[in-house]
């Protein structure tokens, strides 16, 4: 079953997936991190994480690869 991220990937690769995430979560970094964790857990996506220097927790990330094939 295709989801909106797979559809975005098929349109323009991971750039489109990241653009969709940016549009969806504009100023909500916590929501973005939660969503990136959720899609990473599907096993279909590789995420490049950034860790906060202050807290050591993920505070940002970007999709780097789609692992689901076509």
Coordinates of N, CA and C in Angstrom, one line a residue:
X1 N 0.8 -1.2 0.0 CA 0.0 0.0 0.0 C 0.9 1.2 0.0
X2 N 0.7 2.1 -1.0 CA 1.5 3.3 -1.1 C 1.0 4.3 -0.1
X3 N 1.9 5.1 0.5 CA 1.5 6.2 1.3 C 1.9 7.5 0.7
X4 N 1.7 8.6 1.4 CA 2.0 9.9 0.8 C 3.5 10.1 0.6
X5 N 4.3 9.4 1.5 CA 5.8 9.6 1.3 C 6.3 8.8 0.1
X6 N 5.7 7.6 -0.1 CA 6.1 6.8 -1.3 C 5.6 7.6 -2.5
X7 N 4.4 8.1 -2.5 CA 3.9 8.9 -3.7 C 4.9 10.1 -3.9
X8 N 5.3 10.8 -2.9 CA 6.2 11.9 -3.0 C 7.5 11.4 -3.6
X9 N 8.0 10.3 -3.1 CA 9.3 9.8 -3.6 C 9.2 9.4 -5.1
X10 N 8.1 8.9 -5.5 CA 7.9 8.5 -6.9 C 7.8 9.8 -7.8
X11 N 7.4 10.9 -7.2 CA 7.3 12.2 -8.0 C 8.7 12.8 -8.2
X12 N 9.6 12.8 -7.2 CA 10.8 13.5 -7.3 C 11.9 13.1 -6.3
X13 N 11.8 11.8 -5.9 CA 12.8 11.3 -5.0 C 12.8 11.8 -3.6
X14 N 13.8 11.6 -2.8 CA 13.9 12.0 -1.4 C 13.7 13.5 -1.2
X15 N 14.1 14.2 -2.3 CA 14.0 15.7 -2.2 C 12.5 16.1 -2.0
X16 N 11.6 15.4 -2.7 CA 10.2 15.7 -2.5 C 9.6 15.2 -1.2
X17 N 10.1 14.1 -0.7 CA 9.7 13.6 0.6 C 10.1 14.6 1.7
X18 N 11.3 15.1 1.6 CA 11.8 16.1 2.6 C 11.0 17.4 2.5
X19 N 10.7 17.8 1.2 CA 9.9 19.0 1.0 C 8.5 18.8 1.6
X20 N 7.9 17.6 1.5 CA 6.6 17.3 2.1 C 6.6 17.4 3.6
X21 N 7.7 16.8 4.2 CA 7.8 16.9 5.6 C 8.0 18.3 6.1
X22 N 8.8 19.1 5.4 CA 9.0 20.5 5.7 C 7.7 21.3 5.7
X23 N 6.9 21.1 4.6 CA 5.6 21.8 4.5 C 4.7 21.3 5.6
X24 N 4.7 20.1 6.0 CA 3.8 19.5 6.9 C 4.1 20.0 8.4
X25 N 5.4 20.0 8.7 CA 5.8 20.3 10.1 C 6.5 21.6 10.2
X26 N 6.4 22.5 9.3 CA 7.0 23.9 9.3 C 7.8 24.2 10.6
X27 N 7.2 24.6 11.6 CA 7.9 25.0 12.8 C 7.7 24.0 14.0
X28 N 7.3 22.8 13.7 CA 7.1 21.8 14.7 C 8.2 20.8 14.7
X29 N 9.3 21.1 15.3 CA 10.5 20.2 15.2 C 10.2 18.9 16.0
X30 N 9.4 19.0 17.1 CA 9.1 17.8 17.8 C 8.2 16.8 17.0
X31 N 7.2 17.4 16.3 CA 6.3 16.6 15.4 C 7.1 16.0 14.3
X32 N 8.1 16.7 13.7 CA 8.9 16.2 12.7 C 9.7 15.0 13.2
X33 N 10.3 15.1 14.3 CA 11.1 14.0 14.9 C 10.2 12.8 15.1
X34 N 9.0 13.0 15.6 CA 8.1 11.9 15.9 C 7.8 11.2 14.5
X35 N 7.5 12.0 13.5 CA 7.1 11.4 12.2 C 8.3 10.7 11.6
X36 N 9.5 11.3 11.7 CA 10.6 10.7 11.1 C 10.9 9.3 11.8
X37 N 10.8 9.3 13.1 CA 10.9 8.0 13.8 C 9.9 7.0 13.3
X38 N 8.7 7.4 13.1 CA 7.6 6.5 12.7 C 7.9 6.0 11.3
X39 N 8.3 6.8 10.4 CA 8.6 6.3 9.0 C 9.9 5.5 9.0
X40 N 10.8 5.8 9.8 CA 12.1 5.0 9.9 C 11.7 3.6 10.4
X41 N 10.8 3.5 11.4 CA 10.5 2.2 11.9 C 9.8 1.3 10.9
X42 N 9.3 1.8 9.8 CA 8.7 0.9 8.8 C 9.7 0.1 8.1
X43 N 11.0 0.5 8.2 CA 12.0 -0.2 7.5 C 12.2 0.2 6.0
X44 N 11.4 1.2 5.6 CA 11.4 1.6 4.2 C 12.2 2.8 3.9
X45 N 12.6 3.5 5.0 CA 13.3 4.8 4.9 C 14.6 4.8 5.7
X46 N 15.6 5.5 5.2 CA 16.8 5.7 6.0 C 16.8 7.2 6.3
X47 N 17.0 7.5 7.6 CA 17.0 8.9 8.1 C 18.4 9.3 8.6
X48 N 18.8 10.5 8.2 CA 20.1 11.0 8.7 C 19.7 11.9 9.9
X49 N 20.1 11.6 11.1 CA 19.7 12.3 12.3 C 20.7 13.3 12.7
X50 N 20.2 14.4 13.3 CA 21.1 15.3 14.0 C 20.7 15.3 15.5
X51 N 21.8 15.3 16.3 CA 21.5 15.3 17.8 C 21.9 16.6 18.3
X52 N 21.0 17.0 19.3 CA 21.2 18.3 20.0 C 22.5 18.2 20.8
X53 N 23.3 19.2 20.7 CA 24.5 19.3 21.6 C 24.2 19.4 23.0
X54 N 23.1 20.0 23.3 CA 22.7 20.3 24.7 C 22.0 19.0 25.3
X55 N 21.1 18.4 24.6 CA 20.4 17.3 25.2 C 20.8 15.9 24.8
X56 N 21.5 15.8 23.6 CA 21.9 14.6 23.1 C 20.8 13.8 22.4
X57 N 19.6 14.4 22.3 CA 18.5 13.8 21.7 C 18.4 14.2 20.3
X58 N 17.7 13.4 19.4 CA 17.4 13.8 18.1 C 16.6 15.1 18.1
X59 N 17.0 16.1 17.3 CA 16.2 17.3 17.3 C 15.9 17.7 15.8
X60 N 16.4 16.9 14.9 CA 16.2 17.1 13.5 C 16.6 15.9 12.7
X61 N 16.1 15.8 11.5 CA 16.6 14.7 10.6 C 16.0 14.9 9.2
X62 N 16.6 14.2 8.3 CA 16.2 14.3 6.9 C 16.2 12.8 6.3
X63 N 15.3 12.6 5.4 CA 15.2 11.4 4.7 C 16.4 11.3 3.7
X64 N 17.1 10.2 3.7 CA 18.2 10.1 2.7 C 18.0 9.0 1.7
X65 N 17.3 8.0 2.0 CA 17.1 6.9 1.1 C 15.7 6.2 1.3
X66 N 15.2 5.8 0.2 CA 14.0 4.9 0.2 C 14.5 3.5 0.0
X67 N 14.2 2.6 0.9 CA 14.7 1.2 0.9 C 13.7 0.2 0.4
X68 N 12.5 0.7 -0.1 CA 11.4 -0.2 -0.4 C 11.5 -0.8 -1.9
X69 N 12.3 -0.2 -2.7 CA 12.3 -0.7 -4.1 C 11.1 -0.2 -4.8
X70 N 11.0 -0.6 -6.0 CA 9.8 -0.2 -6.8 C 9.0 -1.3 -7.2

